[in-house]
């Protein structure tokens, strides 16, 4: 059907949008006006119209009630357009924004706002349709967090502030993300005080009411922007108050552990059913729930874990007064441990459950971690959480669920990132008929309070705003992977006139650095690699957290197109055909990073703090790439020395590591003026502190060089 929204003055926020805009020529801002008067109660359209109005007021575009030259008419056409699709057409003096639904119209209005942001005030005809239906952000909440630390608690106040969520959700809508997944060990004690188990709540009735108001506001704001909301938890966790009162679940009593034995007592099962049912009934704007079969289920078999979910979460959902949508993460462990493993038998067991769960609203969504916790690596699917994956989940094609890839980021929390070519390639290689989308986000970094920006004068308020390109690149390309690099370059140019295109091209080059590091070093769970710090778990001496020459030489790269150091030295020429050797990879990094450095060296950023950070981050990535390039060559020479004891090889390794050390010093020079040591949730790297800065790591960089030199002395 097609529905035109007519205009009259009977609504609180209504808008008839009109423009004096020539479709064929560039017109100055003072040559067009806006008229406001929309008659609709659809909140998504009102949101788009309000953002367009705010843009007009900010940019001194006159708002008039009549005598407008161009009228923007709005229509919903669900026959011609898919949900969330939009089309903008221009005929004579009328601009028609059609959407497949209200969210599609909202995207169209936001697109017009974006078109008018630049120097050229011109609306062009266009039509866009969502390539993927499931475009989700992963957001870990700081209370009852997956890990316990002051780093995460820093965000508590910000994450209780609806003003923060308004801005975060506005960003999501503008970048066309349509799912917000909120992750927490046990969210329910802050959402409901169940009638049957009031002792499980740590809050008074007044405090509980404040929490309820917060959740209602958050879910409503998300829905008004076309964003579905999901609460995703790990199992089996209960509130510490419930655990102490009923003498159950040692894991939940301290709120400091997330791996341990699962408690399957009947009172725990009943409590979970009550939590699920009452949460669904209390929050009608909450879209769905998600579950994990993992950390809190130690000692249980795969069948026992699945049965527990069916008897608690699924049973509670069935008892609720409405149907919800459901996310079922695939099992993280095939055995009774929680360390992570895969097995085709468990995949078949899980698939049998997924094929028969028909009590939810629409298809279930299953989540798999693409290349474990380091999705920003190779675009080739090498492993999921626990190891390699068979084709059980998609062969034969499922009817009752779709798969969405989880792209975890545990690799860059400080430096800005945006590699659009990587995202496009990822989508092209990994979207199949059984895949409907992606999740993007971190486990150990919350993009709320900005405690990283040190200098005054930056335009950002919240952490997610620092990584604006990260969200823009992922969101826009998940919606439409054909979005060109020209579009992103123009976005840069609007932010940084005269320097935008240079910045975009330089960031494209340097954003490859963490991808290459993670692809080569083949990490697993979160702390096994922190790419921007070049930290991780080593394979051998020296016993430092800086990733060592020994580790680099030992690793078999994750990317099947790369060749490891030992394989390279042992292989013949035919065996290396079609592969990128360590030397070739190092040379490629050297070339691209130096080009990026040269391109930004003339940008004058002193009077613009935002520009200073953009340039500094590009330089930091470039020097980190050069550090890895030199260290990779040092690792090759070092491995030759171990095999041959030839002192020429030893000296070559020293020479390359000296160059690497100098490049690390350059990282420190670039980052010290703009960043102070900041807390990161990678406690395993530092015994005495979780503070990170490249200057802190420099001592280990220099110690490794000394260690290498001392391996052989005349």
XYZ file of C-alpha atoms in Angstrom:
714
model
C 0.000 0.000 0.000
C 1.028 3.618 -0.411
C 0.162 6.101 2.275
C 0.658 9.838 1.850
C 0.967 11.874 5.006
C -0.997 15.088 4.513
C -0.198 18.258 6.379
C -2.300 20.326 8.798
C -1.696 22.170 12.094
C -3.292 19.631 14.418
C -0.124 17.916 15.632
C 2.342 19.071 18.273
C 5.426 18.504 16.137
C 4.432 18.788 12.503
C 6.443 19.870 9.570
C 5.839 20.812 5.943
C 9.373 20.977 4.633
C 9.931 23.302 1.734
C 13.070 24.465 0.093
C 14.136 27.165 -2.362
C 16.624 24.809 -3.951
C 17.607 24.511 -7.557
C 18.019 20.873 -8.385
C 20.380 21.692 -11.174
C 22.637 24.382 -9.751
C 24.382 25.293 -6.532
C 22.368 27.784 -4.453
C 23.556 29.832 -1.489
C 21.944 29.046 1.923
C 20.018 32.344 2.137
C 18.205 31.588 -1.110
C 15.937 28.889 0.297
C 13.536 28.507 3.218
C 11.879 25.790 5.258
C 8.220 25.508 6.125
C 7.169 23.337 9.078
C 3.823 21.591 9.551
C 3.737 17.756 9.370
C 0.634 15.805 10.303
C 1.734 12.395 11.541
C 2.079 10.589 14.824
C 4.698 8.159 13.535
C 7.674 8.823 15.823
C 10.366 7.719 13.385
C 9.203 10.307 10.838
C 8.932 12.936 13.549
C 12.496 12.176 14.565
C 13.787 12.649 11.029
C 11.778 15.859 10.638
C 12.999 17.212 13.955
C 16.627 16.570 13.020
C 16.070 18.387 9.741
C 14.502 21.292 11.618
C 17.415 21.453 14.072
C 19.817 21.500 11.144
C 17.929 24.404 9.573
C 17.963 26.436 12.753
C 21.653 25.763 13.396
C 22.546 26.806 9.858
C 20.286 29.901 9.873
C 17.933 28.572 7.240
C 14.673 30.566 7.488
C 11.575 28.607 8.495
C 8.353 29.886 6.907
C 4.732 28.784 6.953
C 3.830 29.605 3.329
C 5.132 30.775 -0.037
C 7.709 28.031 -0.101
C 9.267 27.190 -3.430
C 9.876 23.483 -2.944
C 7.673 21.155 -0.917
C 9.036 17.903 0.484
C 6.174 15.457 0.484
C 6.323 12.261 2.489
C 4.764 8.905 1.685
C 4.929 5.319 2.896
C 4.926 2.847 0.027
C 5.185 -0.720 1.315
C 4.438 -2.205 -2.100
C 7.330 -0.673 -3.999
C 9.854 -0.380 -1.173
C 11.158 -2.794 1.439
C 11.016 -1.907 5.125
C 13.696 0.701 5.929
C 14.197 1.499 2.235
C 13.698 5.029 0.949
C 13.509 6.899 -2.332
C 13.974 10.614 -2.899
C 12.529 11.994 -6.130
C 12.528 15.571 -7.425
C 9.809 16.809 -9.803
C 9.499 20.471 -10.662
C 9.323 22.149 -7.265
C 8.400 19.094 -5.227
C 10.677 16.671 -3.402
C 9.009 13.378 -2.498
C 10.519 11.214 0.249
C 9.025 7.715 0.162
C 9.816 4.946 2.585
C 8.946 1.293 2.817
C 7.909 2.103 6.368
C 8.250 5.000 8.812
C 11.908 4.160 9.449
C 12.590 4.333 5.715
C 11.039 7.809 5.580
C 13.208 8.794 8.560
C 16.343 7.606 6.738
C 15.283 9.651 3.719
C 14.806 12.809 5.779
C 18.151 12.308 7.496
C 19.717 11.790 4.080
C 18.361 15.152 2.907
C 19.811 16.790 6.020
C 23.162 15.210 5.202
C 22.998 16.331 1.576
C 22.552 19.925 2.712
C 25.486 19.865 5.157
C 28.139 20.748 2.605
C 28.942 23.856 0.647
C 26.702 22.761 -2.212
C 23.009 23.075 -1.286
C 21.454 20.577 -3.642
C 19.085 17.635 -3.235
C 19.748 14.748 -5.575
C 17.422 11.916 -6.436
C 18.386 8.605 -4.927
C 17.028 5.297 -3.744
C 18.544 3.024 -1.101
C 17.447 -0.256 0.365
C 18.906 -2.197 3.315
C 21.228 -4.964 2.210
C 21.166 -6.572 5.661
C 18.179 -6.658 8.000
C 20.189 -7.127 11.202
C 22.607 -4.242 11.809
C 23.466 -4.365 15.485
C 25.752 -2.705 17.966
C 27.026 -4.659 20.956
C 27.046 -2.547 24.109
C 28.211 -4.008 27.424
C 26.612 -2.341 30.442
C 28.919 -1.321 33.316
C 26.846 -2.747 36.172
C 26.831 -6.533 36.688
C 29.473 -6.357 33.968
C 31.095 -9.316 32.279
C 34.347 -8.370 33.962
C 34.735 -6.413 37.165
C 37.047 -3.402 37.220
C 37.183 0.298 37.903
C 37.647 0.826 34.160
C 34.123 -0.375 33.496
C 32.618 1.314 36.552
C 33.869 4.658 35.180
C 30.898 4.525 32.818
C 28.159 3.907 35.398
C 26.937 7.477 35.707
C 27.060 8.124 31.965
C 25.164 4.940 31.158
C 22.358 5.959 33.553
C 22.007 9.308 31.777
C 19.245 9.407 29.159
C 20.955 12.392 27.509
C 23.859 10.111 26.674
C 21.499 7.510 25.231
C 19.674 10.147 23.203
C 22.919 11.120 21.499
C 24.038 7.503 21.087
C 20.710 6.487 19.549
C 20.753 9.557 17.284
C 24.154 8.379 16.041
C 22.779 4.890 15.449
C 19.820 6.210 13.459
C 21.999 8.504 11.364
C 24.329 5.617 10.558
C 21.383 3.239 10.006
C 22.058 0.737 12.756
C 18.726 -0.828 13.687
C 19.501 -3.107 16.670
C 20.916 -2.203 20.074
C 22.025 -5.252 22.046
C 22.724 -4.560 25.734
C 24.914 -7.132 27.469
C 24.967 -7.899 31.182
C 25.572 -10.880 33.475
C 22.189 -10.510 35.149
C 20.166 -7.467 34.025
C 16.881 -8.523 35.616
C 17.436 -7.342 39.201
C 17.667 -3.776 37.843
C 14.619 -4.202 35.634
C 12.029 -5.950 37.814
C 11.416 -6.671 41.456
C 9.523 -9.904 40.962
C 6.414 -10.530 43.032
C 7.613 -14.009 43.955
C 11.238 -13.123 44.773
C 11.402 -9.493 45.988
C 14.446 -10.404 48.087
C 16.471 -10.658 44.880
C 16.409 -6.889 44.445
C 19.006 -4.673 46.159
C 16.798 -1.601 45.666
C 14.018 0.119 47.572
C 10.699 0.626 45.817
C 11.652 4.240 45.081
C 15.024 3.236 43.663
C 13.404 0.503 41.605
C 10.977 3.032 40.177
C 13.909 5.154 39.001
C 15.379 2.147 37.210
C 12.047 1.396 35.580
C 11.720 4.981 34.345
C 15.228 4.755 32.899
C 14.556 1.513 31.005
C 11.190 2.727 29.689
C 12.853 5.912 28.426
C 15.716 4.048 26.760
C 13.514 1.491 24.999
C 11.045 4.169 23.893
C 13.768 6.432 22.493
C 15.244 3.512 20.568
C 11.878 2.513 19.099
C 11.217 6.123 18.072
C 14.384 5.925 15.958
C 13.577 2.585 14.320
C 15.962 0.685 16.615
C 15.103 -2.642 18.223
C 16.444 -3.334 21.719
C 17.642 -6.656 23.143
C 18.867 -7.579 26.623
C 21.516 -10.289 26.318
C 22.833 -12.123 29.376
C 25.230 -14.878 30.300
C 24.125 -17.959 32.238
C 23.782 -18.995 35.012
C 23.921 -15.756 37.020
C 21.523 -14.354 39.628
C 21.691 -11.275 41.831
C 24.105 -11.515 44.751
C 21.171 -10.814 47.112
C 19.244 -13.779 45.732
C 22.330 -16.012 45.903
C 23.004 -15.135 49.534
C 19.360 -15.404 50.627
C 18.827 -18.831 49.066
C 22.392 -20.058 49.585
C 22.857 -20.811 45.895
C 25.196 -19.821 43.081
C 28.599 -19.177 44.613
C 29.467 -17.614 41.259
C 27.005 -14.752 41.826
C 27.753 -13.953 45.439
C 30.867 -11.855 44.921
C 29.921 -10.233 41.579
C 33.573 -10.586 40.621
C 33.624 -13.877 38.748
C 32.195 -14.821 35.405
C 33.515 -18.351 34.964
C 32.486 -21.159 37.264
C 30.112 -23.981 38.043
C 26.520 -23.559 36.984
C 23.849 -23.811 39.698
C 20.815 -25.741 38.450
C 18.802 -25.667 41.687
C 15.043 -25.529 41.180
C 14.772 -22.194 42.974
C 17.301 -20.702 40.537
C 15.310 -22.010 37.572
C 12.046 -20.688 38.959
C 13.555 -17.304 39.734
C 14.876 -16.997 36.176
C 11.468 -17.865 34.696
C 9.857 -15.182 36.839
C 12.475 -12.604 35.822
C 11.983 -13.289 32.128
C 8.192 -13.254 32.251
C 7.913 -10.071 34.311
C 10.553 -8.236 32.277
C 8.731 -8.972 29.024
C 5.396 -7.880 30.491
C 6.739 -4.723 32.153
C 8.620 -3.344 29.140
C 6.456 -3.481 26.001
C 9.047 -1.533 23.984
C 11.824 -4.027 24.714
C 12.092 -6.006 21.494
C 13.667 -9.204 22.720
C 16.086 -11.180 24.831
C 19.329 -12.978 24.095
C 21.063 -15.827 25.888
C 24.540 -17.274 26.136
C 25.456 -20.887 26.821
C 28.821 -20.236 28.327
C 30.725 -18.854 31.272
C 28.224 -19.405 34.107
C 27.482 -22.967 33.041
C 30.700 -24.713 34.017
C 30.416 -28.419 34.753
C 27.362 -28.845 32.525
C 27.178 -30.822 29.313
C 25.918 -29.256 26.112
C 22.573 -31.017 26.547
C 22.263 -29.829 30.146
C 22.975 -26.250 29.115
C 20.387 -26.333 26.364
C 17.816 -27.934 28.667
C 18.411 -25.225 31.263
C 17.689 -22.506 28.692
C 14.499 -24.263 27.605
C 13.297 -24.701 31.189
C 14.005 -21.110 32.236
C 14.336 -18.393 29.591
C 12.200 -20.051 26.931
C 9.592 -21.192 29.477
C 9.416 -17.683 30.964
C 8.997 -16.156 27.504
C 6.145 -18.549 26.773
C 4.370 -17.486 29.976
C 4.568 -13.787 29.066
C 1.627 -11.851 27.682
C 3.332 -11.083 24.364
C 5.808 -12.648 21.986
C 9.357 -11.345 21.823
C 12.240 -11.722 19.405
C 15.085 -13.994 20.450
C 18.863 -14.195 20.098
C 20.391 -17.611 20.755
C 24.173 -17.485 20.865
C 25.751 -20.743 19.769
C 27.470 -22.734 22.541
C 30.875 -21.344 23.478
C 32.148 -24.677 24.769
C 31.533 -28.180 23.495
C 32.570 -29.832 26.771
C 31.876 -29.124 30.427
C 34.632 -26.517 30.722
C 34.233 -22.831 29.877
C 37.502 -22.268 28.047
C 36.015 -22.466 24.555
C 35.766 -25.399 22.148
C 33.738 -26.561 19.162
C 32.350 -29.943 18.163
C 30.012 -30.945 15.345
C 27.942 -33.073 17.745
C 27.127 -30.001 19.826
C 26.359 -28.010 16.688
C 23.838 -30.676 15.633
C 22.291 -30.679 19.102
C 21.948 -26.890 19.062
C 20.527 -26.902 15.566
C 17.859 -29.404 16.592
C 16.732 -26.951 19.288
C 16.856 -23.965 16.955
C 14.789 -25.715 14.301
C 11.969 -26.411 16.759
C 11.788 -23.166 18.779
C 8.682 -21.593 17.273
C 7.379 -19.612 20.250
C 9.118 -16.349 19.338
C 8.209 -13.406 17.135
C 9.747 -14.144 13.771
C 12.962 -16.011 13.017
C 15.515 -16.487 15.792
C 18.879 -14.823 15.335
C 21.979 -16.849 16.172
C 25.307 -15.163 16.840
C 28.780 -16.474 16.097
C 32.046 -14.676 16.832
C 33.862 -14.144 13.559
C 37.479 -15.147 14.182
C 36.830 -15.340 17.927
C 37.386 -12.028 19.778
C 39.370 -10.359 16.995
C 36.955 -9.791 14.138
C 39.015 -6.878 12.882
C 41.508 -9.168 11.215
C 41.228 -11.234 8.052
C 37.943 -11.347 6.149
C 38.339 -15.128 5.898
C 36.336 -17.147 8.422
C 39.027 -19.179 10.169
C 37.408 -19.868 13.530
C 34.642 -18.922 15.915
C 34.721 -18.939 19.719
C 36.458 -22.203 20.517
C 37.828 -23.215 17.141
C 36.766 -24.203 13.651
C 33.124 -24.402 12.619
C 31.394 -26.985 10.447
C 28.510 -26.163 8.102
C 25.896 -27.642 10.450
C 24.094 -24.358 11.088
C 23.429 -23.649 7.409
C 23.443 -27.012 5.655
C 20.597 -27.541 4.980
C 19.322 -23.973 4.831
C 17.437 -23.154 8.060
C 13.793 -22.031 8.111
C 13.513 -20.912 11.728
C 16.607 -18.740 12.195
C 19.266 -16.605 10.586
C 22.922 -16.226 11.448
C 24.639 -12.912 12.234
C 28.389 -12.516 12.603
C 29.827 -10.920 15.727
C 32.712 -8.584 14.870
C 34.383 -8.058 18.205
C 36.802 -5.216 18.737
C 39.332 -5.848 21.476
C 42.126 -4.310 19.430
C 41.747 -0.524 19.341
C 40.139 1.599 22.026
C 42.132 4.810 21.677
C 43.114 5.379 18.062
C 40.514 6.282 15.451
C 39.754 3.652 12.818
C 37.810 3.403 9.571
C 38.707 0.927 6.842
C 35.750 0.897 4.447
C 37.330 -1.466 1.905
C 37.759 -4.105 4.626
C 34.092 -3.856 5.621
C 32.895 -4.138 2.025
C 35.099 -7.145 1.401
C 33.934 -8.746 4.642
C 30.299 -8.406 3.638
C 30.972 -9.655 0.102
C 32.736 -12.796 1.348
C 30.566 -13.677 4.331
C 26.958 -12.759 3.599
C 25.093 -15.823 2.386
C 21.366 -16.693 2.189
C 21.465 -17.850 5.821
C 23.207 -14.656 7.069
C 21.053 -11.623 7.836
C 23.556 -9.335 9.504
C 26.320 -8.378 11.894
C 26.934 -7.336 15.473
C 29.772 -4.863 16.065
C 31.248 -3.993 19.443
C 33.575 -4.711 22.345
C 33.539 -6.756 25.501
C 36.127 -4.779 27.399
C 35.535 -1.246 26.132
C 32.366 0.781 26.743
C 31.898 3.764 24.380
C 30.254 6.017 26.985
C 32.378 8.274 29.219
C 35.286 9.791 27.333
C 38.238 9.506 29.687
C 40.667 9.184 26.772
C 40.551 12.666 25.234
C 43.085 14.736 27.182
C 43.096 18.113 25.460
C 40.526 20.835 25.972
C 38.739 22.188 22.929
C 37.648 18.882 21.384
C 34.067 18.856 20.108
C 33.327 15.397 21.486
C 31.388 14.762 24.683
C 31.152 10.977 24.712
C 33.547 8.193 23.842
C 31.613 6.967 20.798
C 31.963 10.394 19.209
C 35.750 10.017 19.114
C 35.318 6.909 16.949
C 32.767 8.582 14.668
C 34.238 7.035 11.523
C 34.166 3.520 13.031
C 30.401 3.749 13.465
C 29.760 5.570 10.205
C 31.735 3.053 8.166
C 30.170 -0.040 9.741
C 26.622 1.318 9.868
C 26.398 2.750 6.375
C 28.072 -0.216 4.709
C 25.939 -2.789 6.522
C 22.933 -0.876 5.198
C 24.388 -0.398 1.724
C 27.804 -1.925 0.945
C 27.792 -0.063 -2.383
C 28.224 3.221 -0.538
C 31.340 4.589 -2.206
C 34.555 5.888 -0.729
C 33.662 9.181 -2.373
C 30.793 9.490 0.091
C 33.069 8.933 3.087
C 35.683 11.324 1.713
C 32.971 14.002 1.456
C 31.977 13.358 5.063
C 35.590 14.008 6.043
C 35.675 17.122 3.905
C 32.580 18.514 5.632
C 34.262 18.014 9.006
C 37.685 19.213 7.930
C 37.456 21.484 4.869
C 40.502 21.358 2.601
C 42.014 18.399 4.496
C 39.177 15.883 4.476
C 40.109 13.858 1.417
C 43.743 13.629 2.526
C 42.679 12.469 5.984
C 40.325 9.847 4.588
C 42.925 8.381 2.248
C 45.545 8.338 5.006
C 43.171 6.677 7.453
C 42.305 4.039 4.869
C 45.971 3.128 4.693
C 46.734 3.208 8.406
C 43.514 1.474 9.482
C 44.931 -1.612 7.815
C 47.627 -1.788 10.503
C 45.552 -3.448 13.267
C 43.894 -5.719 10.698
C 47.294 -6.961 9.534
C 48.628 -7.366 13.064
C 45.595 -9.414 14.142
C 45.578 -11.433 10.910
C 49.225 -12.322 11.366
C 49.334 -12.986 15.107
C 46.272 -15.254 15.072
C 44.811 -14.409 18.482
C 41.940 -16.110 20.301
C 40.028 -14.688 23.269
C 40.074 -11.045 24.373
C 43.397 -10.579 26.132
C 45.465 -12.714 23.775
C 45.963 -9.611 21.646
C 45.624 -5.850 21.962
C 46.718 -4.670 18.535
C 47.102 -0.921 19.062
C 49.366 -1.602 22.045
C 51.179 -4.523 20.400
C 50.513 -6.453 23.598
C 49.369 -9.997 24.131
C 50.250 -13.453 25.360
C 53.703 -14.556 24.302
C 54.745 -18.022 23.171
C 58.198 -17.947 24.734
C 61.013 -15.772 26.112
C 61.547 -13.020 26.877
C 58.780 -13.075 29.467
C 57.276 -9.695 28.667
C 53.763 -8.703 27.636
C 55.047 -6.897 24.579
C 54.632 -9.378 21.726
C 58.109 -10.763 21.252
C 60.300 -11.805 18.349
C 59.867 -15.399 19.500
C 56.076 -15.109 19.344
C 56.124 -13.509 15.900
C 58.427 -16.266 14.618
C 56.274 -19.036 16.122
C 52.823 -17.927 14.974
C 51.015 -19.462 12.053
C 49.057 -16.501 10.632
C 45.281 -16.512 10.762
C 44.954 -15.174 7.238
C 45.445 -18.127 4.860
C 47.145 -15.788 2.394
C 49.996 -15.036 4.789
C 53.031 -17.194 5.445
C 54.525 -17.597 8.919
C 58.226 -16.998 9.554
C 59.151 -20.647 10.120
C 57.104 -21.828 7.142
C 58.712 -19.146 4.981
C 62.225 -20.228 5.900
C 61.463 -23.910 5.340
C 59.408 -23.672 2.114
C 60.599 -23.791 -1.467
C 59.634 -21.293 -4.135
C 56.703 -23.343 -5.459
C 55.214 -23.688 -1.980
C 55.187 -19.917 -1.570
C 53.360 -19.142 -4.826
C 50.238 -17.070 -4.279
C 51.191 -16.372 -0.663
C 52.394 -13.174 0.996
C 55.719 -13.842 2.688
C 56.757 -12.047 5.902
C 59.229 -9.935 3.920
C 56.613 -8.956 1.337
C 54.104 -8.135 4.065
C 56.695 -6.018 5.865
C 57.577 -4.158 2.656
C 53.901 -3.523 1.893
C 53.349 -2.104 5.382
C 56.464 0.031 5.086
C 55.263 1.532 1.822
C 51.660 2.305 2.825
C 52.551 3.699 6.260
C 55.202 6.006 4.870
C 52.772 7.255 2.218
C 50.233 8.026 4.946
C 52.829 9.907 6.994
C 53.921 11.943 4.011
C 50.343 12.845 3.072
C 49.484 14.349 6.483
C 52.814 15.989 7.310
C 51.744 19.348 5.850
C 48.341 19.522 7.562
C 48.288 22.419 10.027
C 46.230 21.174 12.945
C 47.322 23.516 15.753
C 44.134 25.598 15.836
C 41.749 22.670 15.569
C 41.852 20.098 18.382
C 39.639 17.644 16.495
C 41.957 17.813 13.494
C 44.985 17.432 15.777
C 43.596 14.147 17.095
C 42.761 12.851 13.614
C 46.283 13.571 12.366
C 47.948 12.259 15.530
C 46.049 8.982 15.349
C 46.987 8.493 11.706
C 50.633 9.084 12.585
C 50.450 6.710 15.563
C 48.975 3.924 13.421
C 51.598 4.562 10.747
C 54.512 4.319 13.186
C 52.970 1.200 14.720
C 52.804 -0.300 11.232
C 56.449 0.578 10.685
C 57.317 -0.950 14.058
C 55.646 -4.219 13.062
C 57.231 -4.106 9.603
C 60.727 -3.778 11.061
C 60.053 -6.304 13.805
C 58.739 -8.858 11.303
C 62.009 -8.603 9.376
C 63.894 -8.844 12.654
C 61.943 -12.013 13.475
C 62.982 -13.581 10.154
C 66.634 -12.765 10.759
C 66.363 -13.901 14.391
C 64.930 -17.252 13.338
C 67.726 -17.688 10.802
C 70.224 -17.000 13.563
C 68.654 -19.642 15.805
C 68.974 -22.194 13.010
C 72.414 -21.289 11.668
C 74.140 -19.494 14.574
C 75.455 -17.190 11.868
C 76.430 -13.879 13.477
C 75.507 -12.050 10.281
C 71.889 -13.082 10.885
C 72.127 -11.983 14.499
C 73.405 -8.557 13.505
C 70.684 -8.243 10.887
C 68.046 -9.012 13.529
C 69.574 -6.393 15.828
C 69.623 -3.820 13.034
C 65.962 -4.327 12.228
C 64.931 -4.321 15.878
C 66.839 -1.075 16.418
C 64.798 0.474 13.588
C 61.631 -0.911 15.135
C 62.586 0.600 18.503
C 63.091 3.996 16.882
C 59.638 3.778 15.333
C 58.159 2.952 18.743
C 59.817 6.101 20.063
C 58.036 8.013 17.297
C 54.683 6.581 18.458
C 55.446 7.914 21.930
C 56.390 11.355 20.558
C 53.130 11.565 18.619
C 50.823 10.315 21.373
C 52.289 11.906 24.527
C 51.041 15.436 23.690
C 47.460 14.267 23.094
C 46.930 11.245 25.389
C 47.602 10.608 29.048
C 47.970 7.035 30.372
C 44.430 5.658 30.461
C 42.860 2.615 32.114
C 42.019 -0.233 29.763
C 40.346 -3.492 30.669
C 43.337 -5.663 29.834
C 44.586 -6.285 33.354
C 46.577 -9.320 32.320
C 49.190 -7.103 30.671
C 50.264 -5.220 33.780
C 50.780 -6.702 37.211
C 50.633 -3.410 39.087
C 48.288 -1.320 36.954
C 45.861 -1.466 34.063
C 46.983 1.931 32.766
C 48.116 1.990 29.174
C 50.190 4.353 27.100
C 52.836 3.587 24.505
C 55.348 5.372 26.732
C 54.701 2.778 29.438
C 55.433 -0.052 27.000
C 58.617 1.599 25.725
C 60.614 0.125 28.594
C 59.724 -3.361 27.341
C 60.524 -2.370 23.747
C 63.999 -1.261 24.781
C 64.460 -4.279 27.073
C 63.794 -6.622 24.165
C 66.423 -4.878 22.051
C 68.930 -5.215 24.877
C 67.988 -8.886 25.287
C 68.608 -9.532 21.594
C 71.953 -7.757 21.621
C 73.003 -9.724 24.696
C 72.247 -13.071 23.039
C 75.714 -12.975 21.571
C 78.625 -10.826 22.624
C 82.190 -11.014 21.423
